Amino acid sequence: MSDESNQGIRQDGWAQLPPMGPTPAPPLSPRPRSVPTTPSAARARTARPTTAEAAVARTVAPSPLDPGVTRDPHGVHRVLREEFPLTYDPLLRAWVLSRYADVAAALTDARFTHGHRPGDPPCAQSHVEVDEAELRSVTARTAYVLARRLVDRPQVDLVADFCHRLPAGTVAAAVGVPYRDMMRLVRGRAASALAGQCTGQISVREKALASFLANVLADRAWATTFQDAPAGRIARAWTESLRRDPPVQIAVRRTCAEVRVSGGTIPAGESVALLIGAAGRDPERFRDPDRYDPQRDDPGQLTYGGGACPAVLLAGLEAEYALRALLDTMPRLRLADGFRPERAGLITRAPRTLLVRPGG
C-alpha cells in the first residue's frame, strides 16, 4: 500500500480516520489535550496525579501523530497507556484509548460503531463460503512460484518482490483471473467475488506479512526451527507478530452510547481512536511485551477478529506458506549484511524494505 494510507482515509471501513475537512468538534472551546472538552469532563479525567507536583510535571498528553512519532511510536504509546488512558487528541479529532482491555472491548462492543475487523460479527454478512483446502492449495502454489523466482538473485527485497505480490496473487488464483487483472481490480477498489469487503484489505495482509518475515528472520536460529515446522507452530509465531507489530496501528470508531473505560467515561456520539499498536504491548496483558517471542504462552492480537472470514484464513495461510516456500527454496536465507528492518507509518506500519540474501 502507498503512504496515502498513513495520511488519513483507508479503503477498509475498520481502520479509517475521520475526513480531513471540517468536522464537528467536541462541545465547548478547545483546551489542552489532557483536559476533556465534553460535558462529561469531570468523569473523563485523563491524568491521574496523586500530588500537585505530579499534575504540573505532565499536563499535556502526547499525540500518536506528533512529529517524529513515525520512527518510534512506542514511547508515546507507553506514556498514553500509563498516564493518559483516556484523552482527547485534537490532531486525531477523537478520544484516544491505548490499554489492551479498553481497545479489545471497543473493537467488539456494540456501543462502538463504524467499522469492523475481519472475522468480527458484521463480517459474516459480507463474504461467501470458501473451500479451505482449495485456498490452502492455491496459497501454497502461489508462494512457491514467487519464491523460486528469487532463488538465484544475490540480494532480494522481500517487501517489493514477495510480500507485495503474494496476497494479490493468491486472490487472483483463487478467483481465476490473471494476476495483472487482480492487481488492477484491487488497486481500483473493486469488490472481490471471494470475500466481499474483507478481501479489499490485501494491503493490510501485505504489511502484516512483511513484519512477520522481518520478525522471524531477525534471528537466524528462529528461522531454522521453522523448517518443516507444524502449522500450529507457525500460526503461533504469526499471532505473536500481529500482537507486537500490527499492520494497523490506529482504528477509529464512534460511540452510539455513553461508555465507561479505564480513564473515565466517553459520551455518546464521539469519535474514538483505538491504538492497536499500544494495546498489543500493554504490560498489564503481556509479559515482556516489546520482545518478539514466537513461542509466547500468552498470545493475543487485535488486527484480525476470531470469527470465520476468508481474510483471516488467507492471512494465516499466506504467512504459513510464505515462510515454508522461502525456507524450502532458500535454506540459507538470511538478512543482508548490516541490514536491520525499520518499520514506518502512523496509521498502518510495516517495514518498507526487507533486504535478504537468498544464498546466505
mmCIF file of N, CA and C in Angstrom, residues 180-303:
data_model
loop_
_atom_site.group_PDB
_atom_site.id
_atom_site.type_symbol
_atom_site.label_atom_id
_atom_site.label_comp_id
_atom_site.label_asym_id
_atom_site.label_seq_id
_atom_site.Cartn_x
_atom_site.Cartn_y
_atom_site.Cartn_z
ATOM 1 N N ARG A 180 -2.266 -9.814 -13.163
ATOM 2 C CA ARG A 180 -2.223 -8.400 -13.537
ATOM 3 C C ARG A 180 -3.602 -7.760 -13.431
ATOM 4 N N ASP A 181 -4.655 -8.549 -13.735
ATOM 5 C CA ASP A 181 -6.010 -8.019 -13.635
ATOM 6 C C ASP A 181 -6.437 -7.886 -12.178
ATOM 7 N N MET A 182 -6.021 -8.832 -11.330
ATOM 8 C CA MET A 182 -6.364 -8.738 -9.921
ATOM 9 C C MET A 182 -5.715 -7.512 -9.295
ATOM 10 N N MET A 183 -4.461 -7.214 -9.666
ATOM 11 C CA MET A 183 -3.799 -6.028 -9.140
ATOM 12 C C MET A 183 -4.581 -4.782 -9.522
ATOM 13 N N ARG A 184 -5.081 -4.746 -10.756
ATOM 14 C CA ARG A 184 -5.854 -3.583 -11.182
ATOM 15 C C ARG A 184 -7.170 -3.504 -10.421
ATOM 16 N N LEU A 185 -7.828 -4.646 -10.225
ATOM 17 C CA LEU A 185 -9.095 -4.655 -9.507
ATOM 18 C C LEU A 185 -8.917 -4.233 -8.059
ATOM 19 N N VAL A 186 -7.869 -4.768 -7.418
ATOM 20 C CA VAL A 186 -7.642 -4.462 -6.013
ATOM 21 C C VAL A 186 -7.301 -2.997 -5.838
ATOM 22 N N ARG A 187 -6.359 -2.504 -6.649
ATOM 23 C CA ARG A 187 -5.961 -1.108 -6.508
ATOM 24 C C ARG A 187 -7.090 -0.177 -6.890
ATOM 25 N N GLY A 188 -8.011 -0.660 -7.733
ATOM 26 C CA GLY A 188 -9.152 0.156 -8.118
ATOM 27 C C GLY A 188 -10.308 0.024 -7.154
ATOM 28 N N ARG A 189 -10.126 -0.738 -6.071
ATOM 29 C CA ARG A 189 -11.104 -0.875 -5.001
ATOM 30 C C ARG A 189 -12.380 -1.566 -5.488
ATOM 31 N N ALA A 190 -12.268 -2.371 -6.529
ATOM 32 C CA ALA A 190 -13.430 -3.131 -6.987
ATOM 33 C C ALA A 190 -13.710 -4.259 -6.002
ATOM 34 N N ALA A 191 -14.970 -4.594 -5.840
ATOM 35 C CA ALA A 191 -15.334 -5.677 -4.919
ATOM 36 C C ALA A 191 -14.842 -7.010 -5.471
ATOM 37 N N SER A 192 -14.412 -7.886 -4.586
ATOM 38 C CA SER A 192 -13.960 -9.213 -4.994
ATOM 39 C C SER A 192 -15.064 -10.224 -4.789
ATOM 40 N N ALA A 193 -15.123 -11.212 -5.685
ATOM 41 C CA ALA A 193 -16.124 -12.262 -5.550
ATOM 42 C C ALA A 193 -15.775 -13.225 -4.430
ATOM 43 N N LEU A 194 -14.549 -13.139 -3.925
ATOM 44 C CA LEU A 194 -14.123 -14.119 -2.928
ATOM 45 C C LEU A 194 -14.596 -13.787 -1.529
ATOM 46 N N ALA A 195 -14.419 -12.541 -1.081
ATOM 47 C CA ALA A 195 -14.678 -12.255 0.327
ATOM 48 C C ALA A 195 -15.234 -10.868 0.576
ATOM 49 N N GLY A 196 -15.950 -10.308 -0.366
ATOM 50 C CA GLY A 196 -16.566 -9.016 -0.134
ATOM 51 C C GLY A 196 -15.556 -7.951 0.259
ATOM 52 N N GLN A 197 -15.947 -7.138 1.233
ATOM 53 C CA GLN A 197 -15.096 -6.017 1.615
ATOM 54 C C GLN A 197 -13.803 -6.469 2.271
ATOM 55 N N CYS A 198 -13.771 -7.650 2.850
ATOM 56 C CA CYS A 198 -12.569 -8.079 3.564
ATOM 57 C C CYS A 198 -11.393 -8.330 2.640
ATOM 58 N N THR A 199 -11.642 -8.814 1.427
ATOM 59 C CA THR A 199 -10.547 -9.052 0.516
ATOM 60 C C THR A 199 -9.927 -7.747 0.060
ATOM 61 N N GLY A 200 -10.640 -6.639 0.235
ATOM 62 C CA GLY A 200 -10.062 -5.334 -0.069
ATOM 63 C C GLY A 200 -8.933 -4.978 0.861
ATOM 64 N N GLN A 201 -8.717 -5.763 1.905
ATOM 65 C CA GLN A 201 -7.643 -5.496 2.849
ATOM 66 C C GLN A 201 -6.354 -6.203 2.459
ATOM 67 N N ILE A 202 -6.172 -6.406 1.179
ATOM 68 C CA ILE A 202 -4.948 -7.040 0.702
ATOM 69 C C ILE A 202 -3.723 -6.263 1.173
ATOM 70 N N SER A 203 -3.790 -4.951 1.162
ATOM 71 C CA SER A 203 -2.633 -4.150 1.582
ATOM 72 C C SER A 203 -2.307 -4.368 3.058
ATOM 73 N N VAL A 204 -3.328 -4.619 3.875
ATOM 74 C CA VAL A 204 -3.081 -4.918 5.287
ATOM 75 C C VAL A 204 -2.348 -6.248 5.417
ATOM 76 N N ARG A 205 -2.749 -7.237 4.615
ATOM 77 C CA ARG A 205 -2.067 -8.522 4.658
ATOM 78 C C ARG A 205 -0.623 -8.399 4.170
ATOM 79 N N GLU A 206 -0.392 -7.557 3.186
ATOM 80 C CA GLU A 206 0.979 -7.318 2.727
ATOM 81 C C GLU A 206 1.857 -6.817 3.868
ATOM 82 N N LYS A 207 1.353 -5.846 4.592
ATOM 83 C CA LYS A 207 2.136 -5.249 5.675
ATOM 84 C C LYS A 207 2.326 -6.238 6.819
ATOM 85 N N ALA A 208 1.280 -6.971 7.140
ATOM 86 C CA ALA A 208 1.393 -7.964 8.207
ATOM 87 C C ALA A 208 2.416 -9.031 7.846
ATOM 88 N N LEU A 209 2.424 -9.454 6.593
ATOM 89 C CA LEU A 209 3.369 -10.465 6.143
ATOM 90 C C LEU A 209 4.799 -9.941 6.196
ATOM 91 N N ALA A 210 5.000 -8.687 5.811
ATOM 92 C CA ALA A 210 6.341 -8.101 5.851
ATOM 93 C C ALA A 210 6.885 -8.061 7.273
ATOM 94 N N SER A 211 6.060 -7.661 8.231
ATOM 95 C CA SER A 211 6.509 -7.629 9.626
ATOM 96 C C SER A 211 6.772 -9.033 10.151
ATOM 97 N N PHE A 212 5.930 -9.981 9.769
ATOM 98 C CA PHE A 212 6.120 -11.364 10.206
ATOM 99 C C PHE A 212 7.462 -11.912 9.734
ATOM 100 N N LEU A 213 7.766 -11.763 8.452
ATOM 101 C CA LEU A 213 9.034 -12.260 7.926
ATOM 102 C C LEU A 213 10.212 -11.510 8.542
ATOM 103 N N ALA A 214 10.050 -10.215 8.783
ATOM 104 C CA ALA A 214 11.120 -9.448 9.424
ATOM 105 C C ALA A 214 11.381 -9.969 10.832
ATOM 106 N N ASN A 215 10.320 -10.274 11.563
ATOM 107 C CA ASN A 215 10.485 -10.792 12.927
ATOM 108 C C ASN A 215 11.157 -12.159 12.936
ATOM 109 N N VAL A 216 10.730 -13.044 12.047
ATOM 110 C CA VAL A 216 11.292 -14.395 12.023
ATOM 111 C C VAL A 216 12.751 -14.374 11.581
ATOM 112 N N LEU A 217 13.064 -13.596 10.550
ATOM 113 C CA LEU A 217 14.419 -13.588 10.006
ATOM 114 C C LEU A 217 15.392 -12.762 10.845
ATOM 115 N N ALA A 218 14.864 -12.020 11.820
ATOM 116 C CA ALA A 218 15.759 -11.222 12.670
ATOM 117 C C ALA A 218 16.716 -12.110 13.449
ATOM 118 N N ASP A 219 16.321 -13.345 13.698
ATOM 119 C CA ASP A 219 17.176 -14.293 14.423
ATOM 120 C C ASP A 219 17.276 -15.561 13.578
ATOM 121 N N ARG A 220 18.436 -15.787 13.044
ATOM 122 C CA ARG A 220 18.635 -16.937 12.162
ATOM 123 C C ARG A 220 18.300 -18.249 12.873
ATOM 124 N N ALA A 221 18.539 -18.314 14.176
ATOM 125 C CA ALA A 221 18.227 -19.529 14.923
ATOM 126 C C ALA A 221 16.727 -19.814 14.904
ATOM 127 N N TRP A 222 15.901 -18.763 14.991
ATOM 128 C CA TRP A 222 14.461 -18.961 14.907
ATOM 129 C C TRP A 222 14.078 -19.499 13.544
ATOM 130 N N ALA A 223 14.633 -18.868 12.502
ATOM 131 C CA ALA A 223 14.254 -19.230 11.139
ATOM 132 C C ALA A 223 14.481 -20.712 10.878
ATOM 133 N N THR A 224 15.602 -21.238 11.330
ATOM 134 C CA THR A 224 15.901 -22.644 11.065
ATOM 135 C C THR A 224 14.929 -23.576 11.776
ATOM 136 N N THR A 225 14.393 -23.138 12.909
ATOM 137 C CA THR A 225 13.462 -24.012 13.638
ATOM 138 C C THR A 225 12.117 -24.128 12.937
ATOM 139 N N PHE A 226 11.832 -23.230 11.999
ATOM 140 C CA PHE A 226 10.543 -23.274 11.311
ATOM 141 C C PHE A 226 10.565 -24.147 10.060
ATOM 142 N N GLN A 227 11.726 -24.641 9.665
ATOM 143 C CA GLN A 227 11.772 -25.548 8.534
ATOM 144 C C GLN A 227 11.071 -26.853 8.913
ATOM 145 N N ASP A 228 10.074 -27.220 8.142
ATOM 146 C CA ASP A 228 9.269 -28.428 8.396
ATOM 147 C C ASP A 228 8.488 -28.349 9.704
ATOM 148 N N ALA A 229 8.264 -27.146 10.223
ATOM 149 C CA ALA A 229 7.505 -26.997 11.473
ATOM 150 C C ALA A 229 6.027 -27.245 11.224
ATOM 151 N N PRO A 230 5.309 -27.764 12.210
ATOM 152 C CA PRO A 230 3.857 -27.965 12.047
ATOM 153 C C PRO A 230 3.145 -26.631 11.899
ATOM 154 N N ALA A 231 1.968 -26.674 11.280
ATOM 155 C CA ALA A 231 1.221 -25.450 11.016
ATOM 156 C C ALA A 231 0.913 -24.678 12.296
ATOM 157 N N GLY A 232 0.624 -25.399 13.389
ATOM 158 C CA GLY A 232 0.287 -24.728 14.637
ATOM 159 C C GLY A 232 1.420 -23.881 15.174
ATOM 160 N N ARG A 233 2.636 -24.329 14.983
ATOM 161 C CA ARG A 233 3.783 -23.572 15.476
ATOM 162 C C ARG A 233 3.965 -22.284 14.685
ATOM 163 N N ILE A 234 3.796 -22.366 13.373
ATOM 164 C CA ILE A 234 3.903 -21.159 12.549
ATOM 165 C C ILE A 234 2.753 -20.204 12.864
ATOM 166 N N ALA A 235 1.564 -20.760 13.087
ATOM 167 C CA ALA A 235 0.412 -19.913 13.419
ATOM 168 C C ALA A 235 0.654 -19.145 14.715
ATOM 169 N N ARG A 236 1.311 -19.769 15.652
ATOM 170 C CA ARG A 236 1.605 -19.109 16.922
ATOM 171 C C ARG A 236 2.580 -17.946 16.720
ATOM 172 N N ALA A 237 3.591 -18.187 15.883
ATOM 173 C CA ALA A 237 4.550 -17.127 15.574
ATOM 174 C C ALA A 237 3.883 -15.986 14.813
ATOM 175 N N TRP A 238 2.929 -16.320 13.964
ATOM 176 C CA TRP A 238 2.173 -15.322 13.204
ATOM 177 C C TRP A 238 1.330 -14.453 14.145
ATOM 178 N N THR A 239 0.645 -15.082 15.070
ATOM 179 C CA THR A 239 -0.159 -14.336 16.039
ATOM 180 C C THR A 239 0.715 -13.404 16.875
ATOM 181 N N GLU A 240 1.876 -13.887 17.256
ATOM 182 C CA GLU A 240 2.797 -13.067 18.041
ATOM 183 C C GLU A 240 3.274 -11.845 17.252
ATOM 184 N N SER A 241 3.489 -12.012 15.965
ATOM 185 C CA SER A 241 3.901 -10.879 15.140
ATOM 186 C C SER A 241 2.777 -9.854 15.025
ATOM 187 N N LEU A 242 1.533 -10.325 14.875
ATOM 188 C CA LEU A 242 0.392 -9.415 14.824
ATOM 189 C C LEU A 242 0.240 -8.649 16.132
ATOM 190 N N ARG A 243 0.563 -9.284 17.237
ATOM 191 C CA ARG A 243 0.497 -8.607 18.532
ATOM 192 C C ARG A 243 1.557 -7.520 18.638
ATOM 193 N N ARG A 244 2.789 -7.894 18.381
ATOM 194 C CA ARG A 244 3.901 -6.964 18.598
ATOM 195 C C ARG A 244 3.970 -5.882 17.532
ATOM 196 N N ASP A 245 3.681 -6.237 16.290
ATOM 197 C CA ASP A 245 3.806 -5.299 15.173
ATOM 198 C C ASP A 245 2.570 -5.356 14.282
ATOM 199 N N PRO A 246 1.431 -4.908 14.786
ATOM 200 C CA PRO A 246 0.210 -4.972 13.986
ATOM 201 C C PRO A 246 0.313 -4.074 12.751
ATOM 202 N N PRO A 247 -0.199 -4.514 11.619
ATOM 203 C CA PRO A 247 -0.129 -3.676 10.415
ATOM 204 C C PRO A 247 -0.971 -2.415 10.534
ATOM 205 N N VAL A 248 -2.072 -2.486 11.277
ATOM 206 C CA VAL A 248 -2.913 -1.312 11.529
ATOM 207 C C VAL A 248 -2.655 -0.842 12.950
ATOM 208 N N GLN A 249 -2.175 0.376 13.087
ATOM 209 C CA GLN A 249 -1.841 0.918 14.388
ATOM 210 C C GLN A 249 -3.011 1.634 15.047
ATOM 211 N N ILE A 250 -3.862 2.266 14.259
ATOM 212 C CA ILE A 250 -4.970 3.060 14.793
ATOM 213 C C ILE A 250 -6.250 2.716 14.044
ATOM 214 N N ALA A 251 -7.291 2.360 14.769
ATOM 215 C CA ALA A 251 -8.618 2.145 14.198
ATOM 216 C C ALA A 251 -9.570 3.133 14.866
ATOM 217 N N VAL A 252 -10.493 3.670 14.100
ATOM 218 C CA VAL A 252 -11.395 4.697 14.621
ATOM 219 C C VAL A 252 -12.819 4.162 14.673
ATOM 220 N N ARG A 253 -13.471 4.404 15.786
ATOM 221 C CA ARG A 253 -14.869 4.040 15.978
ATOM 222 C C ARG A 253 -15.644 5.274 16.454
ATOM 223 N N ARG A 254 -16.955 5.121 16.598
ATOM 224 C CA ARG A 254 -17.795 6.191 17.152
ATOM 225 C C ARG A 254 -18.743 5.579 18.163
ATOM 226 N N THR A 255 -18.893 6.245 19.274
ATOM 227 C CA THR A 255 -19.791 5.725 20.306
ATOM 228 C C THR A 255 -21.242 6.056 19.954
ATOM 229 N N CYS A 256 -22.132 5.092 20.169
ATOM 230 C CA CYS A 256 -23.558 5.349 19.995
ATOM 231 C C CYS A 256 -24.256 5.399 21.352
ATOM 232 N N ALA A 257 -23.469 5.252 22.415
ATOM 233 C CA ALA A 257 -23.985 5.362 23.774
ATOM 234 C C ALA A 257 -22.815 5.749 24.672
ATOM 235 N N GLU A 258 -23.116 6.191 25.864
ATOM 236 C CA GLU A 258 -22.066 6.513 26.832
ATOM 237 C C GLU A 258 -21.340 5.224 27.234
ATOM 238 N N VAL A 259 -19.996 5.304 27.293
ATOM 239 C CA VAL A 259 -19.204 4.112 27.591
ATOM 240 C C VAL A 259 -18.180 4.431 28.677
ATOM 241 N N ARG A 260 -18.152 3.599 29.704
ATOM 242 C CA ARG A 260 -17.175 3.724 30.766
ATOM 243 C C ARG A 260 -15.919 2.940 30.393
ATOM 244 N N VAL A 261 -14.747 3.579 30.475
ATOM 245 C CA VAL A 261 -13.467 2.936 30.184
ATOM 246 C C VAL A 261 -12.506 3.213 31.332
ATOM 247 N N SER A 262 -11.255 2.758 31.176
ATOM 248 C CA SER A 262 -10.296 2.869 32.275
ATOM 249 C C SER A 262 -10.131 4.288 32.793
ATOM 250 N N GLY A 263 -10.053 5.253 31.878
ATOM 251 C CA GLY A 263 -9.752 6.613 32.299
ATOM 252 C C GLY A 263 -10.955 7.484 32.573
ATOM 253 N N GLY A 264 -12.155 6.959 32.402
ATOM 254 C CA GLY A 264 -13.333 7.782 32.632
ATOM 255 C C GLY A 264 -14.488 7.319 31.780
ATOM 256 N N THR A 265 -15.299 8.267 31.314
ATOM 257 C CA THR A 265 -16.482 7.953 30.532
ATOM 258 C C THR A 265 -16.453 8.720 29.218
ATOM 259 N N ILE A 266 -16.696 8.011 28.121
ATOM 260 C CA ILE A 266 -16.787 8.640 26.809
ATOM 261 C C ILE A 266 -18.259 8.889 26.510
ATOM 262 N N PRO A 267 -18.630 10.114 26.167
ATOM 263 C CA PRO A 267 -20.038 10.389 25.853
ATOM 264 C C PRO A 267 -20.466 9.705 24.561
ATOM 265 N N ALA A 268 -21.754 9.652 24.336
ATOM 266 C CA ALA A 268 -22.292 9.128 23.086
ATOM 267 C C ALA A 268 -21.983 10.086 21.949
ATOM 268 N N GLY A 269 -21.851 9.538 20.739
ATOM 269 C CA GLY A 269 -21.651 10.366 19.555
ATOM 270 C C GLY A 269 -20.250 10.901 19.365
ATOM 271 N N GLU A 270 -19.262 10.291 20.003
ATOM 272 C CA GLU A 270 -17.888 10.773 19.911
ATOM 273 C C GLU A 270 -17.022 9.823 19.089
ATOM 274 N N SER A 271 -16.062 10.386 18.348
ATOM 275 C CA SER A 271 -15.064 9.568 17.663
ATOM 276 C C SER A 271 -14.043 9.067 18.676
ATOM 277 N N VAL A 272 -13.630 7.830 18.515
ATOM 278 C CA VAL A 272 -12.673 7.217 19.435
ATOM 279 C C VAL A 272 -11.578 6.532 18.621
ATOM 280 N N ALA A 273 -10.328 6.910 18.868
ATOM 281 C CA ALA A 273 -9.183 6.287 18.200
ATOM 282 C C ALA A 273 -8.652 5.167 19.084
ATOM 283 N N LEU A 274 -8.610 3.974 18.541
ATOM 284 C CA LEU A 274 -8.136 2.800 19.273
ATOM 285 C C LEU A 274 -6.686 2.533 18.858
ATOM 286 N N LEU A 275 -5.765 2.668 19.797
ATOM 287 C CA LEU A 275 -4.347 2.466 19.495
ATOM 288 C C LEU A 275 -4.016 0.986 19.594
ATOM 289 N N ILE A 276 -4.204 0.283 18.500
ATOM 290 C CA ILE A 276 -3.944 -1.150 18.477
ATOM 291 C C ILE A 276 -2.466 -1.420 18.738
ATOM 292 N N GLY A 277 -1.607 -0.569 18.199
ATOM 293 C CA GLY A 277 -0.173 -0.742 18.424
ATOM 294 C C GLY A 277 0.216 -0.610 19.879
ATOM 295 N N ALA A 278 -0.453 0.262 20.614
ATOM 296 C CA ALA A 278 -0.173 0.422 22.043
ATOM 297 C C ALA A 278 -0.766 -0.724 22.848
ATOM 298 N N ALA A 279 -1.967 -1.130 22.504
ATOM 299 C CA ALA A 279 -2.639 -2.195 23.252
ATOM 300 C C ALA A 279 -1.885 -3.516 23.160
ATOM 301 N N GLY A 280 -1.286 -3.783 22.009
ATOM 302 C CA GLY A 280 -0.562 -5.036 21.829
ATOM 303 C C GLY A 280 0.705 -5.131 22.646
ATOM 304 N N ARG A 281 1.158 -4.008 23.188
ATOM 305 C CA ARG A 281 2.365 -4.008 24.024
ATOM 306 C C ARG A 281 2.056 -3.571 25.455
ATOM 307 N N ASP A 282 0.842 -3.811 25.874
ATOM 308 C CA ASP A 282 0.428 -3.447 27.221
ATOM 309 C C ASP A 282 0.996 -4.463 28.225
ATOM 310 N N PRO A 283 1.870 -4.017 29.143
ATOM 311 C CA PRO A 283 2.453 -4.964 30.107
ATOM 312 C C PRO A 283 1.435 -5.527 31.086
ATOM 313 N N GLU A 284 0.281 -4.897 31.208
ATOM 314 C CA GLU A 284 -0.770 -5.455 32.051
ATOM 315 C C GLU A 284 -1.375 -6.713 31.434
ATOM 316 N N ARG A 285 -1.169 -6.880 30.131
ATOM 317 C CA ARG A 285 -1.707 -8.052 29.427
ATOM 318 C C ARG A 285 -0.620 -9.043 28.996
ATOM 319 N N PHE A 286 0.556 -8.518 28.630
ATOM 320 C CA PHE A 286 1.608 -9.379 28.093
ATOM 321 C C PHE A 286 2.902 -9.228 28.888
ATOM 322 N N ARG A 287 3.542 -10.341 29.168
ATOM 323 C CA ARG A 287 4.858 -10.308 29.798
ATOM 324 C C ARG A 287 5.911 -9.909 28.772
ATOM 325 N N ASP A 288 6.845 -9.045 29.198
ATOM 326 C CA ASP A 288 7.932 -8.615 28.315
ATOM 327 C C ASP A 288 7.364 -8.242 26.946
ATOM 328 N N PRO A 289 6.461 -7.275 26.887
ATOM 329 C CA PRO A 289 5.655 -7.055 25.677
ATOM 330 C C PRO A 289 6.425 -6.562 24.456
ATOM 331 N N ASP A 290 7.595 -5.953 24.642
ATOM 332 C CA ASP A 290 8.334 -5.438 23.492
ATOM 333 C C ASP A 290 9.138 -6.520 22.774
ATOM 334 N N ARG A 291 9.234 -7.692 23.356
ATOM 335 C CA ARG A 291 10.041 -8.761 22.779
ATOM 336 C C ARG A 291 9.191 -9.645 21.872
ATOM 337 N N TYR A 292 9.744 -9.980 20.709
ATOM 338 C CA TYR A 292 9.084 -10.934 19.828
ATOM 339 C C TYR A 292 9.444 -12.340 20.280
ATOM 340 N N ASP A 293 8.438 -13.085 20.707
ATOM 341 C CA ASP A 293 8.652 -14.433 21.217
ATOM 342 C C ASP A 293 7.714 -15.383 20.467
ATOM 343 N N PRO A 294 8.217 -16.104 19.453
ATOM 344 C CA PRO A 294 7.341 -16.967 18.658
ATOM 345 C C PRO A 294 6.750 -18.131 19.437
ATOM 346 N N GLN A 295 7.222 -18.347 20.659
ATOM 347 C CA GLN A 295 6.670 -19.411 21.500
ATOM 348 C C GLN A 295 5.920 -18.840 22.709
ATOM 349 N N ARG A 296 5.507 -17.612 22.610
ATOM 350 C CA ARG A 296 4.820 -16.940 23.725
ATOM 351 C C ARG A 296 3.615 -17.743 24.190
ATOM 352 N N ASP A 297 3.473 -17.864 25.502
ATOM 353 C CA ASP A 297 2.351 -18.641 26.040
ATOM 354 C C ASP A 297 1.178 -17.760 26.464
ATOM 355 N N ASP A 298 1.286 -16.453 26.210
ATOM 356 C CA ASP A 298 0.151 -15.562 26.493
ATOM 357 C C ASP A 298 -0.205 -14.789 25.214
ATOM 358 N N PRO A 299 -0.575 -15.510 24.140
ATOM 359 C CA PRO A 299 -0.809 -14.863 22.847
ATOM 360 C C PRO A 299 -2.066 -14.013 22.844
ATOM 361 N N GLY A 300 -2.143 -13.157 21.874
ATOM 362 C CA GLY A 300 -3.320 -12.329 21.693
ATOM 363 C C GLY A 300 -3.005 -11.240 20.691
ATOM 364 N N GLN A 301 -3.956 -10.949 19.795
ATOM 365 C CA GLN A 301 -3.727 -9.908 18.799
ATOM 366 C C GLN A 301 -5.057 -9.251 18.471
ATOM 367 N N LEU A 302 -4.996 -8.027 17.965
ATOM 368 C CA LEU A 302 -6.198 -7.243 17.757
ATOM 369 C C LEU A 302 -6.425 -6.855 16.296
ATOM 370 N N THR A 303 -5.556 -7.318 15.405
ATOM 371 C CA THR A 303 -5.716 -6.955 13.999
ATOM 372 C C THR A 303 -6.868 -7.706 13.364
#
